[in-house]
PDB file of N, CA and C in Angstrom:
ATOM      1  N   VAL A   1     279.588 189.323 118.856  1.00 46.00           N
ATOM      2  CA  VAL A   1     280.368 189.726 120.013  1.00 46.00           C
ATOM      3  C   VAL A   1     281.816 189.851 119.579  1.00 46.00           C
ATOM      4  N   LEU A   2     282.451 190.926 120.021  1.00 49.00           N
ATOM      5  CA  LEU A   2     283.844 191.195 119.678  1.00 49.00           C
ATOM      6  C   LEU A   2     284.665 191.159 120.947  1.00 49.00           C
ATOM      7  N   ASN A   3     285.741 190.383 120.960  1.00 50.00           N
ATOM      8  CA  ASN A   3     286.667 190.358 122.083  1.00 50.00           C
ATOM      9  C   ASN A   3     287.846 191.246 121.740  1.00 50.00           C
ATOM     10  N   THR A   4     288.089 192.278 122.547  1.00 54.00           N
ATOM     11  CA  THR A   4     289.191 193.200 122.285  1.00 54.00           C
ATOM     12  C   THR A   4     290.486 192.644 122.854  1.00 54.00           C
ATOM     13  N   ALA A   5     291.608 193.277 122.502  1.00 59.00           N
ATOM     14  CA  ALA A   5     292.923 192.836 122.981  1.00 59.00           C
ATOM     15  C   ALA A   5     293.010 192.885 124.501  1.00 59.00           C
ATOM     16  N   SER A   6     292.275 193.816 125.134  1.00 62.00           N
ATOM     17  CA  SER A   6     292.308 193.929 126.595  1.00 62.00           C
ATOM     18  C   SER A   6     291.357 192.947 127.265  1.00 62.00           C
ATOM     19  N   GLY A   7     290.687 192.118 126.471  1.00 62.00           N
ATOM     20  CA  GLY A   7     289.791 191.123 127.027  1.00 62.00           C
ATOM     21  C   GLY A   7     288.368 191.600 127.227  1.00 62.00           C
ATOM     22  N   GLN A   8     288.092 192.837 126.862  1.00 58.00           N
ATOM     23  CA  GLN A   8     286.733 193.332 126.993  1.00 58.00           C
ATOM     24  C   GLN A   8     285.885 192.815 125.848  1.00 58.00           C
ATOM     25  N   ARG A   9     284.623 192.621 126.148  1.00 55.00           N
ATOM     26  CA  ARG A   9     283.701 192.154 125.123  1.00 55.00           C
ATOM     27  C   ARG A   9     282.818 193.318 124.694  1.00 55.00           C
ATOM     28  N   SER A  10     282.527 193.348 123.436  1.00 50.00           N
ATOM     29  CA  SER A  10     281.694 194.411 122.898  1.00 50.00           C
ATOM     30  C   SER A  10     280.722 193.816 121.890  1.00 50.00           C
ATOM     31  N   GLU A  11     279.510 194.334 121.896  1.00 54.00           N
ATOM     32  CA  GLU A  11     278.529 193.900 120.911  1.00 54.00           C
ATOM     33  C   GLU A  11     278.829 194.588 119.584  1.00 54.00           C
ATOM     34  N   VAL A  12     278.693 193.859 118.489  1.00 51.00           N
ATOM     35  CA  VAL A  12     278.939 194.408 117.160  1.00 51.00           C
ATOM     36  C   VAL A  12     277.670 194.254 116.340  1.00 51.00           C
ATOM     37  N   PHE A  13     277.301 195.321 115.658  1.00 52.00           N
ATOM     38  CA  PHE A  13     276.136 195.294 114.780  1.00 52.00           C
ATOM     39  C   PHE A  13     276.631 195.443 113.352  1.00 52.00           C
ATOM     40  N   VAL A  14     276.225 194.551 112.489  1.00 51.00           N
ATOM     41  CA  VAL A  14     276.625 194.605 111.089  1.00 51.00           C
ATOM     42  C   VAL A  14     275.365 194.790 110.243  1.00 51.00           C
ATOM     43  N   ALA A  15     275.361 195.826 109.404  1.00 50.00           N
ATOM     44  CA  ALA A  15     274.229 196.079 108.517  1.00 50.00           C
ATOM     45  C   ALA A  15     274.605 195.679 107.099  1.00 50.00           C
ATOM     46  N   ASN A  16     273.709 195.001 106.445  1.00 51.00           N
ATOM     47  CA  ASN A  16     273.935 194.639 105.050  1.00 51.00           C
ATOM     48  C   ASN A  16     273.649 195.833 104.156  1.00 51.00           C
ATOM     49  N   ALA A  17     274.374 195.949 103.077  1.00 53.00           N
ATOM     50  CA  ALA A  17     274.133 197.011 102.102  1.00 53.00           C
ATOM     51  C   ALA A  17     272.750 196.825 101.480  1.00 53.00           C
ATOM     52  N   THR A  18     272.195 197.913 101.016  1.00 69.00           N
ATOM     53  CA  THR A  18     270.895 197.863 100.365  1.00 69.00           C
ATOM     54  C   THR A  18     270.964 196.940  99.155  1.00 69.00           C
ATOM     55  N   ALA A  19     269.946 196.148  99.006  1.00 81.00           N
ATOM     56  CA  ALA A  19     269.902 195.216  97.875  1.00 81.00           C
ATOM     57  C   ALA A  19     269.799 195.977  96.566  1.00 81.00           C
ATOM     58  N   ARG A  20     270.364 195.432  95.538  1.00 86.00           N
ATOM     59  CA  ARG A  20     270.339 196.046  94.209  1.00 86.00           C
ATOM     60  C   ARG A  20     268.912 196.099  93.671  1.00 86.00           C
ATOM     61  N   PRO A  21     268.500 197.247  93.113  1.00 88.00           N
ATOM     62  CA  PRO A  21     267.138 197.340  92.572  1.00 88.00           C
ATOM     63  C   PRO A  21     266.946 196.427  91.364  1.00 88.00           C
ATOM     64  N   GLN A  22     265.743 195.928  91.221  1.00 91.00           N
ATOM     65  CA  GLN A  22     265.381 195.086  90.077  1.00 91.00           C
ATOM     66  C   GLN A  22     264.125 195.666  89.454  1.00 91.00           C
ATOM     67  N   LEU A  23     264.217 196.061  88.191  1.00 91.00           N
ATOM     68  CA  LEU A  23     263.077 196.641  87.491  1.00 91.00           C
ATOM     69  C   LEU A  23     262.314 195.555  86.753  1.00 91.00           C
ATOM     70  N   THR A  24     260.981 195.610  86.864  1.00 94.00           N
ATOM     71  CA  THR A  24     260.157 194.624  86.169  1.00 94.00           C
ATOM     72  C   THR A  24     259.220 195.264  85.157  1.00 94.00           C
ATOM     73  N   ARG A  25     258.874 196.548  85.373  1.00 93.00           N
ATOM     74  CA  ARG A  25     257.889 197.176  84.477  1.00 93.00           C
ATOM     75  C   ARG A  25     257.899 198.685  84.666  1.00 93.00           C
ATOM     76  N   ILE A  26     257.670 199.402  83.574  1.00 90.00           N
ATOM     77  CA  ILE A  26     257.388 200.829  83.619  1.00 90.00           C
ATOM     78  C   ILE A  26     255.975 200.978  83.089  1.00 90.00           C
ATOM     79  N   GLN A  27     255.078 201.489  83.931  1.00 89.00           N
ATOM     80  CA  GLN A  27     253.664 201.523  83.556  1.00 89.00           C
ATOM     81  C   GLN A  27     253.425 202.290  82.257  1.00 89.00           C
ATOM     82  N   GLU A  28     254.021 203.446  82.102  1.00 83.00           N
ATOM     83  CA  GLU A  28     253.916 204.240  80.862  1.00 83.00           C
ATOM     84  C   GLU A  28     255.334 204.319  80.316  1.00 83.00           C
ATOM     85  N   ALA A  29     255.644 203.514  79.314  1.00 79.00           N
ATOM     86  CA  ALA A  29     257.021 203.349  78.880  1.00 79.00           C
ATOM     87  C   ALA A  29     257.428 204.232  77.709  1.00 79.00           C
ATOM     88  N   ALA A  30     256.570 205.135  77.259  1.00 84.00           N
ATOM     89  CA  ALA A  30     256.911 205.990  76.126  1.00 84.00           C
ATOM     90  C   ALA A  30     256.248 207.350  76.286  1.00 84.00           C
ATOM     91  N   GLY A  31     256.827 208.344  75.627  1.00 88.00           N
ATOM     92  CA  GLY A  31     256.248 209.682  75.638  1.00 88.00           C
ATOM     93  C   GLY A  31     256.688 210.439  74.396  1.00 88.00           C
ATOM     94  N   LYS A  32     255.919 211.429  74.017  1.00 90.00           N
ATOM     95  CA  LYS A  32     256.219 212.229  72.831  1.00 90.00           C
ATOM     96  C   LYS A  32     256.920 213.521  73.227  1.00 90.00           C
ATOM     97  N   ALA A  33     257.659 214.090  72.266  1.00 92.00           N
ATOM     98  CA  ALA A  33     258.325 215.369  72.480  1.00 92.00           C
ATOM     99  C   ALA A  33     257.289 216.429  72.851  1.00 92.00           C
ATOM    100  N   GLY A  34     257.643 217.282  73.806  1.00 94.00           N
ATOM    101  CA  GLY A  34     256.765 218.348  74.234  1.00 94.00           C
ATOM    102  C   GLY A  34     255.735 217.924  75.268  1.00 94.00           C
ATOM    103  N   THR A  35     255.917 216.743  75.869  1.00 94.00           N
ATOM    104  CA  THR A  35     254.953 216.266  76.859  1.00 94.00           C
ATOM    105  C   THR A  35     255.622 215.976  78.195  1.00 94.00           C
ATOM    106  N   THR A  36     254.794 215.822  79.193  1.00 94.00           N
ATOM    107  CA  THR A  36     255.237 215.371  80.512  1.00 94.00           C
ATOM    108  C   THR A  36     254.585 214.030  80.762  1.00 94.00           C
ATOM    109  N   VAL A  37     255.391 213.062  81.152  1.00 93.00           N
ATOM    110  CA  VAL A  37     254.891 211.713  81.399  1.00 93.00           C
ATOM    111  C   VAL A  37     255.091 211.387  82.875  1.00 93.00           C
ATOM    112  N   THR A  38     253.988 211.157  83.564  1.00 93.00           N
ATOM    113  CA  THR A  38     254.054 210.717  84.952  1.00 93.00           C
ATOM    114  C   THR A  38     253.748 209.236  84.968  1.00 93.00           C
ATOM    115  N   THR A  39     254.623 208.468  85.580  1.00 92.00           N
ATOM    116  CA  THR A  39     254.489 207.020  85.542  1.00 92.00           C
ATOM    117  C   THR A  39     254.995 206.410  86.836  1.00 92.00           C
ATOM    118  N   VAL A  40     254.958 205.101  86.902  1.00 92.00           N
ATOM    119  CA  VAL A  40     255.466 204.362  88.054  1.00 92.00           C
ATOM    120  C   VAL A  40     256.382 203.258  87.547  1.00 92.00           C
ATOM    121  N   ILE A  41     257.576 203.218  88.096  1.00 91.00           N
ATOM    122  CA  ILE A  41     258.500 202.119  87.807  1.00 91.00           C
ATOM    123  C   ILE A  41     258.230 201.043  88.847  1.00 91.00           C
ATOM    124  N   GLU A  42     258.064 199.821  88.386  1.00 93.00           N
ATOM    125  CA  GLU A  42     257.782 198.718  89.295  1.00 93.00           C
ATOM    126  C   GLU A  42     258.959 197.758  89.338  1.00 93.00           C
ATOM    127  N   GLY A  43     259.119 197.112  90.459  1.00 93.00           N
ATOM    128  CA  GLY A  43     260.192 196.146  90.624  1.00 93.00           C
ATOM    129  C   GLY A  43     260.378 195.788  92.081  1.00 93.00           C
ATOM    130  N   ARG A  44     261.621 195.576  92.461  1.00 92.00           N
ATOM    131  CA  ARG A  44     261.949 195.249  93.847  1.00 92.00           C
ATOM    132  C   ARG A  44     263.105 196.124  94.308  1.00 92.00           C
ATOM    133  N   ASN A  45     263.140 196.398  95.597  1.00 90.00           N
ATOM    134  CA  ASN A  45     264.219 197.174  96.221  1.00 90.00           C
ATOM    135  C   ASN A  45     264.295 198.594  95.658  1.00 90.00           C
ATOM    136  N   LEU A  46     263.143 199.227  95.422  1.00 89.00           N
ATOM    137  CA  LEU A  46     263.096 200.565  94.825  1.00 89.00           C
ATOM    138  C   LEU A  46     262.951 201.680  95.862  1.00 89.00           C
ATOM    139  N   TYR A  47     262.722 201.355  97.107  1.00 84.00           N
ATOM    140  CA  TYR A  47     262.510 202.370  98.143  1.00 84.00           C
ATOM    141  C   TYR A  47     263.704 203.315  98.206  1.00 84.00           C
ATOM    142  N   GLY A  48     263.433 204.615  98.099  1.00 82.00           N
ATOM    143  CA  GLY A  48     264.501 205.615  98.150  1.00 82.00           C
ATOM    144  C   GLY A  48     265.299 205.731  96.870  1.00 82.00           C
ATOM    145  N   GLY A  49     264.822 205.117  95.793  1.00 84.00           N
ATOM    146  CA  GLY A  49     265.560 205.116  94.535  1.00 84.00           C
ATOM    147  C   GLY A  49     265.495 206.445  93.797  1.00 84.00           C
ATOM    148  N   THR A  50     266.409 206.625  92.890  1.00 84.00           N
ATOM    149  CA  THR A  50     266.425 207.780  92.002  1.00 84.00           C
ATOM    150  C   THR A  50     266.582 207.289  90.569  1.00 84.00           C
ATOM    151  N   VAL A  51     266.269 208.160  89.622  1.00 87.00           N
ATOM    152  CA  VAL A  51     266.361 207.819  88.204  1.00 87.00           C
ATOM    153  C   VAL A  51     267.228 208.861  87.522  1.00 87.00           C
ATOM    154  N   THR A  52     268.096 208.416  86.636  1.00 87.00           N
ATOM    155  CA  THR A  52     268.954 209.307  85.858  1.00 87.00           C
ATOM    156  C   THR A  52     268.684 209.057  84.379  1.00 87.00           C
ATOM    157  N   VAL A  53     268.567 210.141  83.608  1.00 87.00           N
ATOM    158  CA  VAL A  53     268.340 210.038  82.169  1.00 87.00           C
ATOM    159  C   VAL A  53     269.489 210.736  81.455  1.00 87.00           C
ATOM    160  N   SER A  54     270.041 210.097  80.428  1.00 85.00           N
ATOM    161  CA  SER A  54     271.151 210.690  79.696  1.00 85.00           C
ATOM    162  C   SER A  54     270.719 211.326  78.379  1.00 85.00           C
ATOM    163  N   ALA A  55     269.440 211.259  78.049  1.00 85.00           N
ATOM    164  CA  ALA A  55     268.954 211.839  76.799  1.00 85.00           C
ATOM    165  C   ALA A  55     268.900 213.363  76.913  1.00 85.00           C
ATOM    166  N   GLU A  56     269.374 214.037  75.886  1.00 89.00           N
ATOM    167  CA  GLU A  56     269.345 215.503  75.862  1.00 89.00           C
ATOM    168  C   GLU A  56     267.909 215.984  75.707  1.00 89.00           C
ATOM    169  N   GLY A  57     267.491 216.917  76.575  1.00 92.00           N
ATOM    170  CA  GLY A  57     266.150 217.464  76.496  1.00 92.00           C
ATOM    171  C   GLY A  57     265.123 216.723  77.331  1.00 92.00           C
ATOM    172  N   VAL A  58     265.575 215.753  78.117  1.00 93.00           N
ATOM    173  CA  VAL A  58     264.668 215.014  78.987  1.00 93.00           C
ATOM    174  C   VAL A  58     265.139 215.186  80.424  1.00 93.00           C
ATOM    175  N   THR A  59     264.236 215.663  81.276  1.00 92.00           N
ATOM    176  CA  THR A  59     264.557 215.754  82.695  1.00 92.00           C
ATOM    177  C   THR A  59     263.633 214.801  83.442  1.00 92.00           C
ATOM    178  N   VAL A  60     264.068 214.394  84.606  1.00 92.00           N
ATOM    179  CA  VAL A  60     263.302 213.422  85.381  1.00 92.00           C
ATOM    180  C   VAL A  60     263.304 213.819  86.842  1.00 92.00           C
ATOM    181  N   SER A  61     262.186 213.571  87.491  1.00 91.00           N
ATOM    182  CA  SER A  61     262.127 213.775  88.935  1.00 91.00           C
ATOM    183  C   SER A  61     261.403 212.594  89.550  1.00 91.00           C
ATOM    184  N   THR A  62     261.811 212.250  90.749  1.00 89.00           N
ATOM    185  CA  THR A  62     261.178 211.157  91.469  1.00 89.00           C
ATOM    186  C   THR A  62     260.583 211.704  92.756  1.00 89.00           C
ATOM    187  N   THR A  63     259.546 211.067  93.219  1.00 82.00           N
ATOM    188  CA  THR A  63     258.990 211.393  94.522  1.00 82.00           C
ATOM    189  C   THR A  63     259.337 210.251  95.455  1.00 82.00           C
ATOM    190  N   ASN A  64     259.258 210.492  96.715  1.00 77.00           N
ATOM    191  CA  ASN A  64     259.597 209.445  97.669  1.00 77.00           C
ATOM    192  C   ASN A  64     258.694 208.243  97.480  1.00 77.00           C
ATOM    193  N   SER A  65     259.317 207.113  97.340  1.00 77.00           N
ATOM    194  CA  SER A  65     258.574 205.875  97.181  1.00 77.00           C
ATOM    195  C   SER A  65     257.960 205.483  98.519  1.00 77.00           C
ATOM    196  N   VAL A  66     256.710 205.063  98.488  1.00 76.00           N
ATOM    197  CA  VAL A  66     256.046 204.649  99.718  1.00 76.00           C
ATOM    198  C   VAL A  66     256.219 203.156  99.988  1.00 76.00           C
ATOM    199  N   ASN A  67     256.760 202.449  99.032  1.00 85.00           N
ATOM    200  CA  ASN A  67     257.033 201.027  99.255  1.00 85.00           C
ATOM    201  C   ASN A  67     258.189 200.591  98.364  1.00 85.00           C
ATOM    202  N   PRO A  68     258.776 199.440  98.617  1.00 90.00           N
ATOM    203  CA  PRO A  68     259.949 199.019  97.866  1.00 90.00           C
ATOM    204  C   PRO A  68     259.670 198.469  96.478  1.00 90.00           C
ATOM    205  N   THR A  69     258.397 198.404  96.074  1.00 93.00           N
ATOM    206  CA  THR A  69     258.072 197.813  94.774  1.00 93.00           C
ATOM    207  C   THR A  69     257.609 198.819  93.731  1.00 93.00           C
ATOM    208  N   GLN A  70     257.449 200.098  94.115  1.00 92.00           N
ATOM    209  CA  GLN A  70     257.000 201.114  93.156  1.00 92.00           C
ATOM    210  C   GLN A  70     257.745 202.425  93.382  1.00 92.00           C
ATOM    211  N   LEU A  71     258.165 203.056  92.290  1.00 91.00           N
ATOM    212  CA  LEU A  71     258.844 204.338  92.348  1.00 91.00           C
ATOM    213  C   LEU A  71     258.150 205.304  91.388  1.00 91.00           C
ATOM    214  N   PRO A  72     257.418 206.298  91.914  1.00 92.00           N
ATOM    215  CA  PRO A  72     256.764 207.280  91.052  1.00 92.00           C
ATOM    216  C   PRO A  72     257.803 208.179  90.372  1.00 92.00           C
ATOM    217  N   VAL A  73     257.640 208.414  89.077  1.00 92.00           N
ATOM    218  CA  VAL A  73     258.606 209.184  88.292  1.00 92.00           C
ATOM    219  C   VAL A  73     257.860 210.115  87.332  1.00 92.00           C
ATOM    220  N   THR A  74     258.409 211.307  87.124  1.00 93.00           N
ATOM    221  CA  THR A  74     257.864 212.231  86.123  1.00 93.00           C
ATOM    222  C   THR A  74     258.994 212.584  85.142  1.00 93.00           C
ATOM    223  N   PHE A  75     258.723 212.367  83.863  1.00 93.00           N
ATOM    224  CA  PHE A  75     259.655 212.708  82.794  1.00 93.00           C
ATOM    225  C   PHE A  75     259.106 213.933  82.078  1.00 93.00           C
ATOM    226  N   VAL A  76     259.926 214.968  81.906  1.00 94.00           N
ATOM    227  CA  VAL A  76     259.546 216.130  81.113  1.00 94.00           C
ATOM    228  C   VAL A  76     260.370 216.058  79.829  1.00 94.00           C
ATOM    229  N   ILE A  77     259.677 215.939  78.711  1.00 93.00           N
ATOM    230  CA  ILE A  77     260.334 215.749  77.416  1.00 93.00           C
ATOM    231  C   ILE A  77     260.188 217.051  76.625  1.00 93.00           C
ATOM    232  N   ALA A  78     261.297 217.721  76.410  1.00 92.00           N
ATOM    233  CA  ALA A  78     261.270 218.989  75.675  1.00 92.00           C
ATOM    234  C   ALA A  78     260.850 218.761  74.229  1.00 92.00           C
ATOM    235  N   GLN A  79     260.335 219.801  73.611  1.00 93.00           N
ATOM    236  CA  GLN A  79     259.904 219.720  72.210  1.00 93.00           C
ATOM    237  C   GLN A  79     261.059 219.326  71.302  1.00 93.00           C
ATOM    238  N   ASP A  80     262.284 219.755  71.648  1.00 92.00           N
ATOM    239  CA  ASP A  80     263.456 219.463  70.832  1.00 92.00           C
ATOM    240  C   ASP A  80     264.325 218.351  71.416  1.00 92.00           C
ATOM    241  N   ALA A  81     263.735 217.485  72.220  1.00 88.00           N
ATOM    242  CA  ALA A  81     264.500 216.387  72.845  1.00 88.00           C
ATOM    243  C   ALA A  81     265.119 215.494  71.787  1.00 88.00           C
ATOM    244  N   VAL A  82     266.298 215.008  72.105  1.00 78.00           N
ATOM    245  CA  VAL A  82     267.036 214.140  71.176  1.00 78.00           C
ATOM    246  C   VAL A  82     266.990 212.712  71.697  1.00 78.00           C
TER     247      VAL A  82
END
């Protein structure tokens, strides 16, 4: 409850920030050049997560997670990936 300077009371809603994701396992943790690897990242607080890869020649896409403990991911590894 918030009391304003004019004496009016107002309800206040406070939302906590999303908890930091915690990774515990990647089901398929390796892939060869020229392949596509579809896997699931496991952990906590993964709902709505995204993945970023800094390796040249590797792209990644995520699908909407259906629960906070698994994030489906597809890695496309180019033949000339570094």
